[in-house]
JSON list of C-alpha atoms and ligand atoms in Angstrom, two decimals:
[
{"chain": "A", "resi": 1, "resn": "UNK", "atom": "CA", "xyz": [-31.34, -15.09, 9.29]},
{"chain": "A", "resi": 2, "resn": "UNK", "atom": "CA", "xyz": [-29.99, -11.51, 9.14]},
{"chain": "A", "resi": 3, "resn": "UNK", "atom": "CA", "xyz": [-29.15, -9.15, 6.78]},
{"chain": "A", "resi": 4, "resn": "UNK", "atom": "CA", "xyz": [-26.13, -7.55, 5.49]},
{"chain": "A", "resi": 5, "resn": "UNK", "atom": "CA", "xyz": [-26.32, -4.71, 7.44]},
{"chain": "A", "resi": 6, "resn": "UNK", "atom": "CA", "xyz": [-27.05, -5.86, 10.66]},
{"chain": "A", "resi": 7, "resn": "UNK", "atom": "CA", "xyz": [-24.73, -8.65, 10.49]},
{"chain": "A", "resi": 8, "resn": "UNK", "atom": "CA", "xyz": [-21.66, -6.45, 9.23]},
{"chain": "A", "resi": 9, "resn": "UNK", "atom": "CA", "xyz": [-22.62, -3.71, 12.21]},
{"chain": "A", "resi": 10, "resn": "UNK", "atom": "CA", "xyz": [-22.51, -6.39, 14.86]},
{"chain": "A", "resi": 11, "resn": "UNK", "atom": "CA", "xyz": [-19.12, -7.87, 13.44]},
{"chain": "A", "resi": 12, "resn": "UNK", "atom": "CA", "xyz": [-17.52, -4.68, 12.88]},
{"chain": "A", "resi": 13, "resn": "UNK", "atom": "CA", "xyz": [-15.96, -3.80, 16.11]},
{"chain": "A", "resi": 14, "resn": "UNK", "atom": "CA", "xyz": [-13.94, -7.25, 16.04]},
{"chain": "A", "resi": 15, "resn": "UNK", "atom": "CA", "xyz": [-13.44, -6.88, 12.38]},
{"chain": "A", "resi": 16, "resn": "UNK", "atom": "CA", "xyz": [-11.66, -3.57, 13.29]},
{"chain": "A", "resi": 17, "resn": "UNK", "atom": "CA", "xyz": [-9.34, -6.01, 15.41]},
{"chain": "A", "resi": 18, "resn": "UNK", "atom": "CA", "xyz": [-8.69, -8.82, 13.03]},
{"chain": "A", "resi": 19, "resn": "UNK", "atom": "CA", "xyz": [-5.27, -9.30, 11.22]},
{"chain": "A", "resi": 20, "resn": "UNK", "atom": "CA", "xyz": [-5.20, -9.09, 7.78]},
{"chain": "A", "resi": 21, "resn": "UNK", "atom": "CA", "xyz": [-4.54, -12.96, 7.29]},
{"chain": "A", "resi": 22, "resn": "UNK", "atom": "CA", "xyz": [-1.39, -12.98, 3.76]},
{"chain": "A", "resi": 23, "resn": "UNK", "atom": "CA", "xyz": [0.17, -9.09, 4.72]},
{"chain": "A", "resi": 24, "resn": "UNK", "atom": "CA", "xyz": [2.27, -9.40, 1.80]},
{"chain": "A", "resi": 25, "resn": "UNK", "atom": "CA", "xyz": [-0.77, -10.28, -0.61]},
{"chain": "A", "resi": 26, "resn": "UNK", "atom": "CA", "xyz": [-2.34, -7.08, 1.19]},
{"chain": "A", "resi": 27, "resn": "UNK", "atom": "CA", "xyz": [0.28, -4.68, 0.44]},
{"chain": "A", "resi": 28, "resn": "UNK", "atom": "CA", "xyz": [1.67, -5.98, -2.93]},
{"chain": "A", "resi": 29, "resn": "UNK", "atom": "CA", "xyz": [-1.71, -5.15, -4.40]},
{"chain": "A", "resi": 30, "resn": "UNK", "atom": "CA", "xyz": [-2.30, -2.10, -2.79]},
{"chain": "A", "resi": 31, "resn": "UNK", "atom": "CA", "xyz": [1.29, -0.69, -3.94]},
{"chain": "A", "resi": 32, "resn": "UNK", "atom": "CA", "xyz": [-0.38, -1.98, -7.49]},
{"chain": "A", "resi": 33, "resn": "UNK", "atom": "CA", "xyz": [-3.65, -0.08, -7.25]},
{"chain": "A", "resi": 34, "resn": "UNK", "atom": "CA", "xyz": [-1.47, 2.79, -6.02]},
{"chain": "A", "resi": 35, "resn": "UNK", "atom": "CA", "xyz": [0.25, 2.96, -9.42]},
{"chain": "A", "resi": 36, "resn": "UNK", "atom": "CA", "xyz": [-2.42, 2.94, -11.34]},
{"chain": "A", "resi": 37, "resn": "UNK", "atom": "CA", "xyz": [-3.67, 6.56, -9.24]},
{"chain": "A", "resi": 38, "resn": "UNK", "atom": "CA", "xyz": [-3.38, 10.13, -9.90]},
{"chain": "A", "resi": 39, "resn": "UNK", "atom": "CA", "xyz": [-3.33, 13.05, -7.46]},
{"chain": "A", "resi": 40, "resn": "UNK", "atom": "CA", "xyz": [-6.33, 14.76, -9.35]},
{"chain": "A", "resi": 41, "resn": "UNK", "atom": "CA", "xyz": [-8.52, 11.50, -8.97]},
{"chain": "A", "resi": 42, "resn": "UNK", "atom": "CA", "xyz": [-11.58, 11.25, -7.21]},
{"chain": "A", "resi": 43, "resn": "UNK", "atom": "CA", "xyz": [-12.06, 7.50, -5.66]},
{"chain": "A", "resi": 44, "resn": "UNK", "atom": "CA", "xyz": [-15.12, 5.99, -4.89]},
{"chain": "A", "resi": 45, "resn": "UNK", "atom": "CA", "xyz": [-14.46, 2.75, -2.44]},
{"chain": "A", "resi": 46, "resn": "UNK", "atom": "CA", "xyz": [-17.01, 0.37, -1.92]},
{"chain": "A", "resi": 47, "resn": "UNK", "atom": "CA", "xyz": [-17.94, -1.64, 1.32]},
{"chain": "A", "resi": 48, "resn": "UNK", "atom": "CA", "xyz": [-14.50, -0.57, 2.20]},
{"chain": "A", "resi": 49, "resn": "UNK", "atom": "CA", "xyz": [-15.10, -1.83, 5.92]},
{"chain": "A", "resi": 50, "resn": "UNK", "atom": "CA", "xyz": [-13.15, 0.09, 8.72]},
{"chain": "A", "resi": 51, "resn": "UNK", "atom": "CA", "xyz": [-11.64, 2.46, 5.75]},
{"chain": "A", "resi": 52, "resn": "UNK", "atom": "CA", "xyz": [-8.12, 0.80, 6.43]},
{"chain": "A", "resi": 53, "resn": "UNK", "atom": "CA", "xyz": [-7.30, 0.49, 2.47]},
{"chain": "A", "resi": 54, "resn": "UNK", "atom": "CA", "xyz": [-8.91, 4.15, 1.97]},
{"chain": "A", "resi": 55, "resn": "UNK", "atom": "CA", "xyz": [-6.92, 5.79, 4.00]},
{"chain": "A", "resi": 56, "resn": "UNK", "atom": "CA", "xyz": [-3.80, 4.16, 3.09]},
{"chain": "A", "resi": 57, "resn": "UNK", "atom": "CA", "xyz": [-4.94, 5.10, -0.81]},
{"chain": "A", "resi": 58, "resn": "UNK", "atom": "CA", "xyz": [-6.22, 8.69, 0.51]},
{"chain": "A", "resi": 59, "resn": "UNK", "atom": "CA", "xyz": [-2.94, 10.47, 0.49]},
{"chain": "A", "resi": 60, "resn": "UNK", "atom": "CA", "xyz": [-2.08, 9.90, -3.18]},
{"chain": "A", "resi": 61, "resn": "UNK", "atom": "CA", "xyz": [-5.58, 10.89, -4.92]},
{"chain": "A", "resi": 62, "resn": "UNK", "atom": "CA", "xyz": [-7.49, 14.48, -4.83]},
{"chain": "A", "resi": 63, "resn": "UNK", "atom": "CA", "xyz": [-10.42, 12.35, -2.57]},
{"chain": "A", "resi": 64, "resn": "UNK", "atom": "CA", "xyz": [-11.61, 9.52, -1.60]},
{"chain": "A", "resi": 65, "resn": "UNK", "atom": "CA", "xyz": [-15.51, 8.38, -1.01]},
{"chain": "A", "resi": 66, "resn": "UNK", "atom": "CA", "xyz": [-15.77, 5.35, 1.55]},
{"chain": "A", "resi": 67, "resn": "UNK", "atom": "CA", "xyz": [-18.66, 3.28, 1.59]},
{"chain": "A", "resi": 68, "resn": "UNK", "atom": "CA", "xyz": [-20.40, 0.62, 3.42]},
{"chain": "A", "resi": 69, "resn": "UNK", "atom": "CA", "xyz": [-23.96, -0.73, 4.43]},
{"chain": "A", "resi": 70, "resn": "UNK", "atom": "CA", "xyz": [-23.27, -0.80, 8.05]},
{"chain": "A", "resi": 71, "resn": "UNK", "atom": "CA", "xyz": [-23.15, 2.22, 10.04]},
{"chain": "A", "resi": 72, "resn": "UNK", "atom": "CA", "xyz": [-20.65, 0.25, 12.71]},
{"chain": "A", "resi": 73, "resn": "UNK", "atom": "CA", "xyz": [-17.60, -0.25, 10.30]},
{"chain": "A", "resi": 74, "resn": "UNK", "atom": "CA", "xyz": [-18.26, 4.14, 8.44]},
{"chain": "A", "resi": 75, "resn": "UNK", "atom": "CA", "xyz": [-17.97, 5.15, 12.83]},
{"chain": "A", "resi": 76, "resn": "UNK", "atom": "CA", "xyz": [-14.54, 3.32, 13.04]},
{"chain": "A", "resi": 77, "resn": "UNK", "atom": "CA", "xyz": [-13.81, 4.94, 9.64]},
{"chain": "A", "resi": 78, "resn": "UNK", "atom": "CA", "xyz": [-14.31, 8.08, 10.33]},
{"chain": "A", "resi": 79, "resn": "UNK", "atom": "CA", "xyz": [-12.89, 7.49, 13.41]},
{"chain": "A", "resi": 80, "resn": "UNK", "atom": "CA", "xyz": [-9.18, 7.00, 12.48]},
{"chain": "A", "resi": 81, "resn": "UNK", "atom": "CA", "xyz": [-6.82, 9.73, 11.87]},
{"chain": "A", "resi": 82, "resn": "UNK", "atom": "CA", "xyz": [-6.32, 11.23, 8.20]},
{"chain": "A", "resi": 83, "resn": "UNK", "atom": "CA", "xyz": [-2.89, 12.44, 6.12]},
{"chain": "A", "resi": 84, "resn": "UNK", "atom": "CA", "xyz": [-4.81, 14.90, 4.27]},
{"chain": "A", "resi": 85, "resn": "UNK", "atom": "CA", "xyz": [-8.43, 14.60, 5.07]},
{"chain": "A", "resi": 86, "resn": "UNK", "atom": "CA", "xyz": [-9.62, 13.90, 2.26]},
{"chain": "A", "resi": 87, "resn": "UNK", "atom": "CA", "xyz": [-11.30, 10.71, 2.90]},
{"chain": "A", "resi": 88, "resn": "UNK", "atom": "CA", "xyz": [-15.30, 10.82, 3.03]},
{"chain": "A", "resi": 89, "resn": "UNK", "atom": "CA", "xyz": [-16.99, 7.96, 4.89]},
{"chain": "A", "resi": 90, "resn": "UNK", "atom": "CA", "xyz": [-20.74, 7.67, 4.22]},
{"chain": "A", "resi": 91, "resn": "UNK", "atom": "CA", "xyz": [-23.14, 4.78, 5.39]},
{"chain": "A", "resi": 92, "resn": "UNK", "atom": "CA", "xyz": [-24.59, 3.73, 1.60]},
{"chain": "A", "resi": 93, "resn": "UNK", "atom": "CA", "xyz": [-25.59, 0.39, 0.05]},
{"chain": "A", "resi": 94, "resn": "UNK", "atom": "CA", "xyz": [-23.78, -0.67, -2.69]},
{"chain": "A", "resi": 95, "resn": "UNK", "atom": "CA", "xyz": [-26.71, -0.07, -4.90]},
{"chain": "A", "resi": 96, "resn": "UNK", "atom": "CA", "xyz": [-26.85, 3.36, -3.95]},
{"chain": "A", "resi": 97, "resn": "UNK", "atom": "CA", "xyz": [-23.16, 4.02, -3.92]},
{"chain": "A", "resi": 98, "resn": "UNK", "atom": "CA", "xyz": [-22.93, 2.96, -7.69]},
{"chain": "A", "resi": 99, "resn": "UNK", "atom": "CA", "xyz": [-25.85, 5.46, -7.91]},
{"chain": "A", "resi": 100, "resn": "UNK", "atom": "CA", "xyz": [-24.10, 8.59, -7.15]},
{"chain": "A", "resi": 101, "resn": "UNK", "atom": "CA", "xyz": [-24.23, 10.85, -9.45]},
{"chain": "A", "resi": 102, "resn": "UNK", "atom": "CA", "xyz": [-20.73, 12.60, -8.91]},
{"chain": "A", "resi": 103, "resn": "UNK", "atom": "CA", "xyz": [-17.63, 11.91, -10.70]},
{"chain": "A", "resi": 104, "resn": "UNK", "atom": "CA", "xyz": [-15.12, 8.96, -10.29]},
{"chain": "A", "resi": 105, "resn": "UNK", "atom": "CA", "xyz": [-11.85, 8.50, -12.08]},
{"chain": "A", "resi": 106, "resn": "UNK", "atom": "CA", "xyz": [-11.78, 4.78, -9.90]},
{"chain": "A", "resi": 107, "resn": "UNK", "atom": "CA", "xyz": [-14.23, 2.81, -8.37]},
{"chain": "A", "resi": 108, "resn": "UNK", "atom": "CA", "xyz": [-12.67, 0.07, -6.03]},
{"chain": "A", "resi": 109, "resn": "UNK", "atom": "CA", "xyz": [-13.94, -3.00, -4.19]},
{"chain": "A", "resi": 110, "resn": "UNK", "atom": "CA", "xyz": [-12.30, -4.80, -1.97]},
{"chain": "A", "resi": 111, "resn": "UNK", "atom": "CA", "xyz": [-13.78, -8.45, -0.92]},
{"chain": "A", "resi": 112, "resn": "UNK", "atom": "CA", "xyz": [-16.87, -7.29, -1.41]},
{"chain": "A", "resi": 113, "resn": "UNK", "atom": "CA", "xyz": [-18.38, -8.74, -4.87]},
{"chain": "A", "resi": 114, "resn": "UNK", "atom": "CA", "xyz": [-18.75, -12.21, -3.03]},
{"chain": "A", "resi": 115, "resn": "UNK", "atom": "CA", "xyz": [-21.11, -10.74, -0.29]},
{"chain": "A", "resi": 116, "resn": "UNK", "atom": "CA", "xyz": [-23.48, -8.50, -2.86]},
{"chain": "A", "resi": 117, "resn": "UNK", "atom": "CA", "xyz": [-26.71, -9.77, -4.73]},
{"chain": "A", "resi": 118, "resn": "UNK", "atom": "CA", "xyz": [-26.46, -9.84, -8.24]},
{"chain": "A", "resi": 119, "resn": "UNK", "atom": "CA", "xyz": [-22.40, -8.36, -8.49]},
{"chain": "A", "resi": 120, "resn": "UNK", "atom": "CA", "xyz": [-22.85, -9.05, -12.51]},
{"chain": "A", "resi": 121, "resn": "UNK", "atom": "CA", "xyz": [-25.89, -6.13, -12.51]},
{"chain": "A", "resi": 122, "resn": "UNK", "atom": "CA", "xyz": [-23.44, -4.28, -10.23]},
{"chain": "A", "resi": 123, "resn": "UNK", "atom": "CA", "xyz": [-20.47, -4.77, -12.64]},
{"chain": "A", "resi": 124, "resn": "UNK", "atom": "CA", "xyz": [-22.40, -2.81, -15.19]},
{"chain": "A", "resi": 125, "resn": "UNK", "atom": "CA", "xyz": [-23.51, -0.52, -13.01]},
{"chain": "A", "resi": 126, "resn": "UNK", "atom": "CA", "xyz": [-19.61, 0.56, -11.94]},
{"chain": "A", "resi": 127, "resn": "UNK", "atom": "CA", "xyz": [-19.19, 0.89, -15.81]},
{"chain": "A", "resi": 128, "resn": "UNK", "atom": "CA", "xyz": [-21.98, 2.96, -16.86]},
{"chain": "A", "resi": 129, "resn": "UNK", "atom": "CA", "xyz": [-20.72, 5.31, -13.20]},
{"chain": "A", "resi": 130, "resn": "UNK", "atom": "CA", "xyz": [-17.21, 5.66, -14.87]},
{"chain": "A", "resi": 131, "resn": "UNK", "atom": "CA", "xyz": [-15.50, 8.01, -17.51]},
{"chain": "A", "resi": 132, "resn": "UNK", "atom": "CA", "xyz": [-13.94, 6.65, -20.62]},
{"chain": "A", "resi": 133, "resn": "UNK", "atom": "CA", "xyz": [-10.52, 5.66, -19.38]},
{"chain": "A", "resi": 134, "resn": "UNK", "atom": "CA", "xyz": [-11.90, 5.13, -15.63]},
{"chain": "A", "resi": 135, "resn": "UNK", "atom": "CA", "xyz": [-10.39, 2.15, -13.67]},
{"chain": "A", "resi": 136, "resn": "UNK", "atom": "CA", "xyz": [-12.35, -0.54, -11.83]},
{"chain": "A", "resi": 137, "resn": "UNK", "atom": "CA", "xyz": [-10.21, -2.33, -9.26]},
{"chain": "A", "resi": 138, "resn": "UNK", "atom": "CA", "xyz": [-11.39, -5.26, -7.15]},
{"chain": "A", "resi": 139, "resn": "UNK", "atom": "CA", "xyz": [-10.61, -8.14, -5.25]},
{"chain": "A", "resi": 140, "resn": "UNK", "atom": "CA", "xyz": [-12.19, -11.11, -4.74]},
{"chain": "A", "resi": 141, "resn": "UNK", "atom": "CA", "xyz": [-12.20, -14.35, -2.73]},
{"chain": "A", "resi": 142, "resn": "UNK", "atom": "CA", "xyz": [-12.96, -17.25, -4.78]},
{"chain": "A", "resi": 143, "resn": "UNK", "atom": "CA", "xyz": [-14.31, -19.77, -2.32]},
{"chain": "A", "resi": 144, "resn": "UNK", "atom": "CA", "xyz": [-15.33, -22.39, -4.70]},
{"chain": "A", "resi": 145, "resn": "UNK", "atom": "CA", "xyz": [-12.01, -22.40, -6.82]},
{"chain": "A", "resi": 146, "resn": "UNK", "atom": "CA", "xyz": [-9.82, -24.86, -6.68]},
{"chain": "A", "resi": 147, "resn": "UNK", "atom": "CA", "xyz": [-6.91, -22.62, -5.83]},
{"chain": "A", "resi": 148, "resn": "UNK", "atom": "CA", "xyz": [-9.02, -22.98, -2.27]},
{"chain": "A", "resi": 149, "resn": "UNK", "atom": "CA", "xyz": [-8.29, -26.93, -1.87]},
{"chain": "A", "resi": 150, "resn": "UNK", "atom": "CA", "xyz": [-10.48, -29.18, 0.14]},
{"chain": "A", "resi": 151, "resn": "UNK", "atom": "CA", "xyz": [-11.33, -26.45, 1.88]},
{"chain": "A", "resi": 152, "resn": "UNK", "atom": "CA", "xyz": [-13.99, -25.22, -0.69]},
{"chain": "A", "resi": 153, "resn": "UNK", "atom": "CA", "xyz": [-16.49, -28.37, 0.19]},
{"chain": "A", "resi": 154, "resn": "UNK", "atom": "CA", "xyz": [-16.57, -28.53, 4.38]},
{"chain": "A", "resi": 155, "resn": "UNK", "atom": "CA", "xyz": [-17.49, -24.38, 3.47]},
{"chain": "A", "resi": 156, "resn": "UNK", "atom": "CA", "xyz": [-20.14, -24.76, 0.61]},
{"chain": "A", "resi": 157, "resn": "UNK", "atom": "CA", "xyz": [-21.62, -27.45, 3.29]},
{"chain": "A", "resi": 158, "resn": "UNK", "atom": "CA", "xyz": [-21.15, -25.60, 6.63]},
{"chain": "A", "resi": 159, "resn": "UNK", "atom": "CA", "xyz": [-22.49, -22.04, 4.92]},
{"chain": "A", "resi": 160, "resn": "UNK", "atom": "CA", "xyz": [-26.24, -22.01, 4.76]},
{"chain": "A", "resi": 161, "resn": "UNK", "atom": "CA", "xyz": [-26.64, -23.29, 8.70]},
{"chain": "A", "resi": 162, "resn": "UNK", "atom": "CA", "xyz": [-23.92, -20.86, 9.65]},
{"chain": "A", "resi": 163, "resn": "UNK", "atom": "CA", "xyz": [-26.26, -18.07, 7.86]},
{"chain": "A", "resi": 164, "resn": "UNK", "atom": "CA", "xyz": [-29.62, -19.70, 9.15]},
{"chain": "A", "resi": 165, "resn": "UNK", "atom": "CA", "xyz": [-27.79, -19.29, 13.08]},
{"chain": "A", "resi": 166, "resn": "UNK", "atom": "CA", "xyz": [-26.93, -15.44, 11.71]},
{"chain": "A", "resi": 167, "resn": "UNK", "atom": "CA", "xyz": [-23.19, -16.45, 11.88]},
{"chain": "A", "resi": 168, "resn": "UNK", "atom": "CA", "xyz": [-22.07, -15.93, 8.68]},
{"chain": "A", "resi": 169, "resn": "UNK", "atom": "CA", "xyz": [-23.53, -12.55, 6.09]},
{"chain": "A", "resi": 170, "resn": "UNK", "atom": "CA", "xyz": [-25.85, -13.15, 3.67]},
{"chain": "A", "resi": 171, "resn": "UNK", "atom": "CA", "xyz": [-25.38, -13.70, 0.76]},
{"chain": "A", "resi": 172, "resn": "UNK", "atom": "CA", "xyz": [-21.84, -15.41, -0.42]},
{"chain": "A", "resi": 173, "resn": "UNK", "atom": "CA", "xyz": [-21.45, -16.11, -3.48]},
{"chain": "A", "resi": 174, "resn": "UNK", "atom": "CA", "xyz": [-19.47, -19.05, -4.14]},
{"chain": "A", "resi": 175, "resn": "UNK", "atom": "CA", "xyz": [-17.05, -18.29, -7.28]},
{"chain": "A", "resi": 176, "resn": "UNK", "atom": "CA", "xyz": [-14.26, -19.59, -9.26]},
{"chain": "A", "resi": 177, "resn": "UNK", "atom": "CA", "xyz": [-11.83, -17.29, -10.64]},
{"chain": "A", "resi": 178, "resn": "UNK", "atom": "CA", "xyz": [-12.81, -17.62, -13.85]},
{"chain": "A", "resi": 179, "resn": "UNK", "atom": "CA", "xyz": [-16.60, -16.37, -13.20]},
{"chain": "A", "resi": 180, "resn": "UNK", "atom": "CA", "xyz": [-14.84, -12.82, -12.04]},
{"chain": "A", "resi": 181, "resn": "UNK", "atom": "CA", "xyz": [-12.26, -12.20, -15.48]},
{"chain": "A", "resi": 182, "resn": "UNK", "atom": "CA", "xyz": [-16.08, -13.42, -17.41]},
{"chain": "A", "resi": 183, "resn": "UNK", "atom": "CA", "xyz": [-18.40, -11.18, -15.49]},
{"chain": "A", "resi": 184, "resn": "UNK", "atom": "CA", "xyz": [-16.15, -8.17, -15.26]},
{"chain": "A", "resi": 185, "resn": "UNK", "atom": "CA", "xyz": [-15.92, -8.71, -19.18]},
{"chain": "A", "resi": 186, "resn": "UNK", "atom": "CA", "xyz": [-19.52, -9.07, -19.97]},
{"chain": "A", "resi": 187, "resn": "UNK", "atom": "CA", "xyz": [-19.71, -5.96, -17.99]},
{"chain": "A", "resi": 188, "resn": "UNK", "atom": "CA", "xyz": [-17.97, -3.99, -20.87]},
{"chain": "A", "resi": 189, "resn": "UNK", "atom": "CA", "xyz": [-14.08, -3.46, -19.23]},
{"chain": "A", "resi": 190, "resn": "UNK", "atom": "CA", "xyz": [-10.79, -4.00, -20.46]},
{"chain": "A", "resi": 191, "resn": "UNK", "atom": "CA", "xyz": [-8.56, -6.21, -18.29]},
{"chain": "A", "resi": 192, "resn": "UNK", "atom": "CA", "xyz": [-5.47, -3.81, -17.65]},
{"chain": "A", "resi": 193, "resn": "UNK", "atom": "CA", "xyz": [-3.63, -6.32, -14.79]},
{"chain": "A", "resi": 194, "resn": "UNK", "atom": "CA", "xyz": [-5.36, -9.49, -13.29]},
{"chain": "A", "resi": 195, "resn": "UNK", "atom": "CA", "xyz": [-3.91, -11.85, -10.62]},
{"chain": "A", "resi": 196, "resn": "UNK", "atom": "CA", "xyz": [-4.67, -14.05, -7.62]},
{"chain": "A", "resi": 197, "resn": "UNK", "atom": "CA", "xyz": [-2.83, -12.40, -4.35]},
{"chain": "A", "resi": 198, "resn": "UNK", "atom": "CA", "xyz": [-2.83, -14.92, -2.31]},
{"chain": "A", "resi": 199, "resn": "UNK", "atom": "CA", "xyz": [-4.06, -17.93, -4.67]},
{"chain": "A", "resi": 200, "resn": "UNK", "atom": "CA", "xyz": [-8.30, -17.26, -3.84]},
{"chain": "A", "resi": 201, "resn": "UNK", "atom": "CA", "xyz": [-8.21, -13.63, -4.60]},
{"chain": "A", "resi": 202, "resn": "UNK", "atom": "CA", "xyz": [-8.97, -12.61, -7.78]},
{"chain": "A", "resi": 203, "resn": "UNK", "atom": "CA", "xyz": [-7.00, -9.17, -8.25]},
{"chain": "A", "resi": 204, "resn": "UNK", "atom": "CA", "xyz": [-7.92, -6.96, -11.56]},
{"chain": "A", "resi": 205, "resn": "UNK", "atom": "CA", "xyz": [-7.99, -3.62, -13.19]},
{"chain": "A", "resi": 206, "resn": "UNK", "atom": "CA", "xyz": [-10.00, -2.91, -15.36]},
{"chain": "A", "resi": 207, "resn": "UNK", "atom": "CA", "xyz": [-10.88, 0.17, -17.87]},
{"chain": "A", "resi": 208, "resn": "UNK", "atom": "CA", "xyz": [-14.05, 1.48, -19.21]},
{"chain": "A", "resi": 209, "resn": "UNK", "atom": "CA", "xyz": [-12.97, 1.71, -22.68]},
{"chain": "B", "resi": 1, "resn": "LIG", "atom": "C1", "xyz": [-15.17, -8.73, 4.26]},
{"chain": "B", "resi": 1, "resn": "LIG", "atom": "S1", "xyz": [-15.54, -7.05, 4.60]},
{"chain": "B", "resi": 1, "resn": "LIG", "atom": "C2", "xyz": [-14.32, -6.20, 3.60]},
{"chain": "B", "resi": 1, "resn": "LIG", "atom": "C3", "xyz": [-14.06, -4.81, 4.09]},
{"chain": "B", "resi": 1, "resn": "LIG", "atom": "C4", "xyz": [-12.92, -4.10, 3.36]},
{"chain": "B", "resi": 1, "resn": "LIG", "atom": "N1", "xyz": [-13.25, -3.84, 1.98]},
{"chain": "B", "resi": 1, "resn": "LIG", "atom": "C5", "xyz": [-11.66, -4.90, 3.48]},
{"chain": "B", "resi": 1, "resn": "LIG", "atom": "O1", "xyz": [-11.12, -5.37, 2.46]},
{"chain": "B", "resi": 1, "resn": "LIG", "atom": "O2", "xyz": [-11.19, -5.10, 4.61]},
{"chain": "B", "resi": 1, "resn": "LIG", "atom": "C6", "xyz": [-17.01, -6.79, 3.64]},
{"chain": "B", "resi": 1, "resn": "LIG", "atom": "C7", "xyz": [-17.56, -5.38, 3.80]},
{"chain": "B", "resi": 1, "resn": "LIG", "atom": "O3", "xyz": [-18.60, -5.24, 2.85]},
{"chain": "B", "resi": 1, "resn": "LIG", "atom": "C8", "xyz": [-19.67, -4.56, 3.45]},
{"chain": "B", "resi": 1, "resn": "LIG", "atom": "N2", "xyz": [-20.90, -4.93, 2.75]},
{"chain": "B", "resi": 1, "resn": "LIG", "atom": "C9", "xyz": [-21.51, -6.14, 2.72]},
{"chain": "B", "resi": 1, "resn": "LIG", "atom": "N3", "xyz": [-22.60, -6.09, 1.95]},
{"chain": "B", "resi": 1, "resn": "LIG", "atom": "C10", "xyz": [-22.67, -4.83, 1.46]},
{"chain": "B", "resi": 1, "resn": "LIG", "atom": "C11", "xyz": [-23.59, -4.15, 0.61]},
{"chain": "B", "resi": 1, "resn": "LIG", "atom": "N4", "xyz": [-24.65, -4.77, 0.09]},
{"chain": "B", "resi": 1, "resn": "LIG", "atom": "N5", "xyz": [-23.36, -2.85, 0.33]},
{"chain": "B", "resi": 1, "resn": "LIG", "atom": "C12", "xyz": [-22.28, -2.22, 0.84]},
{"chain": "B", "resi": 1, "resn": "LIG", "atom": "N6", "xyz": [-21.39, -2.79, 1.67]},
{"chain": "B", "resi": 1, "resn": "LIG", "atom": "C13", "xyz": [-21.59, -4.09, 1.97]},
{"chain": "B", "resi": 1, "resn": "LIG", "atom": "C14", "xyz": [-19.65, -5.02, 4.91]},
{"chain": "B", "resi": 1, "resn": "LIG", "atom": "O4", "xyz": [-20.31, -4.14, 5.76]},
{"chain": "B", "resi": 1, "resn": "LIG", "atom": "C15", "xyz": [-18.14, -5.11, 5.18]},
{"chain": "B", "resi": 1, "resn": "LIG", "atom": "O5", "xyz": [-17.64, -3.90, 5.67]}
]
């Protein structure tokens, strides 16, 4: 079995390759987190991968901070051209990105909270990190809703032998949609705009209130 790091920095190279699988689930919520952002913010992105989606954000706020656990997917980051270079790629944990003590307007997460120990603890964490008025915007496959199909059982069965043989990260969580709206609640936010884009990915904004 291996762990999150070293799994996501051996995949990252063909990660960097794949297609984004619904494009116009992609880019109708990304034109929706754009609207929600201000040229004077300050955007922290977490396990944001090969920095695609912070770049593509990076032109309309003052900066933003991409992070990841594995050092593979922050090289290809930081390896792309920038608009207005003001995109900051670090190699950082999760735990440690929501540990930064610097200010964020919006903290962002982008199907991520599925792969993470403990998102619930993290959820609080991303609150405490924020302003009054800051935005928390994630998205989040559901694997185990029912919005997934059949599909949801052959995958809850096939997972812990695809982890055991290092082929799939460590861990996955396997939610419904429901368990995301409840544990970004408990957590303290304000749902501003919640949706599934395509049907197993929980979409939401939420504000520290
Ligand atoms: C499915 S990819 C998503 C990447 C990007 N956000 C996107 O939407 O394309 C999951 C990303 O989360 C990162 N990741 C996994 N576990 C992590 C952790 N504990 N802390 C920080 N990043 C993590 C992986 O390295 C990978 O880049």
């Amino acid at each position: 079995m291996v762990d999150a790091a070293t799994f996501w920095d051996k995949v990252a190279p063909k990660y960097a390759q794949s297609k984004i699988s619904d494009m116009e689930a992609y880019e109708y919520t990304l034109e929706r987190t754009r609207s929600y952002l201000k040229p004077t913010d300050r955007v922290l992105e977490l396990g944001c991968g090969t920095g695609s989606t912070a770049l593509l954000l990076a032109p309309g706020v003052k900066q933003v901070v991409g992070t990841d656990i594995a050092q593979g997917m922050i090289e290809i980051a930081r390896s792309k051209p920038q608009e207005k270079s003001n995109a900051d790629f670090r190699v950082l944990g999760i735990e440690d990105a929501v540990a930064l003590r610097e200010p964020f307007d919006v903290v962002a997460g982008f199907n991520l909270f599925h792969l993470v120990p403990n998102p619930q603890a993290l959820f609080a964490d991303i609150y405490e990190m924020l302003p009054e008025g800051g935005l928390f915007v994630s998205k989040t496959p559901c694997l185990a809703d029912k919005a997934f199909g059949w599909k949801r059982f052959p995958i809850m069965a096939a997972l812990p032998v695809m982890q055991l043989l290092g082929k799939a990260p460590r861990p996955v969580s396997m939610f419904k949609i429901a368990d995301i709206d409840r544990m970004i609640l408990e957590a303290g936010f304000e749902i501003v705009e919640s949706g599934s884009f395509p049907s197993i990915s929980r979409y939401i904004v939420a504000r520290r209130s």
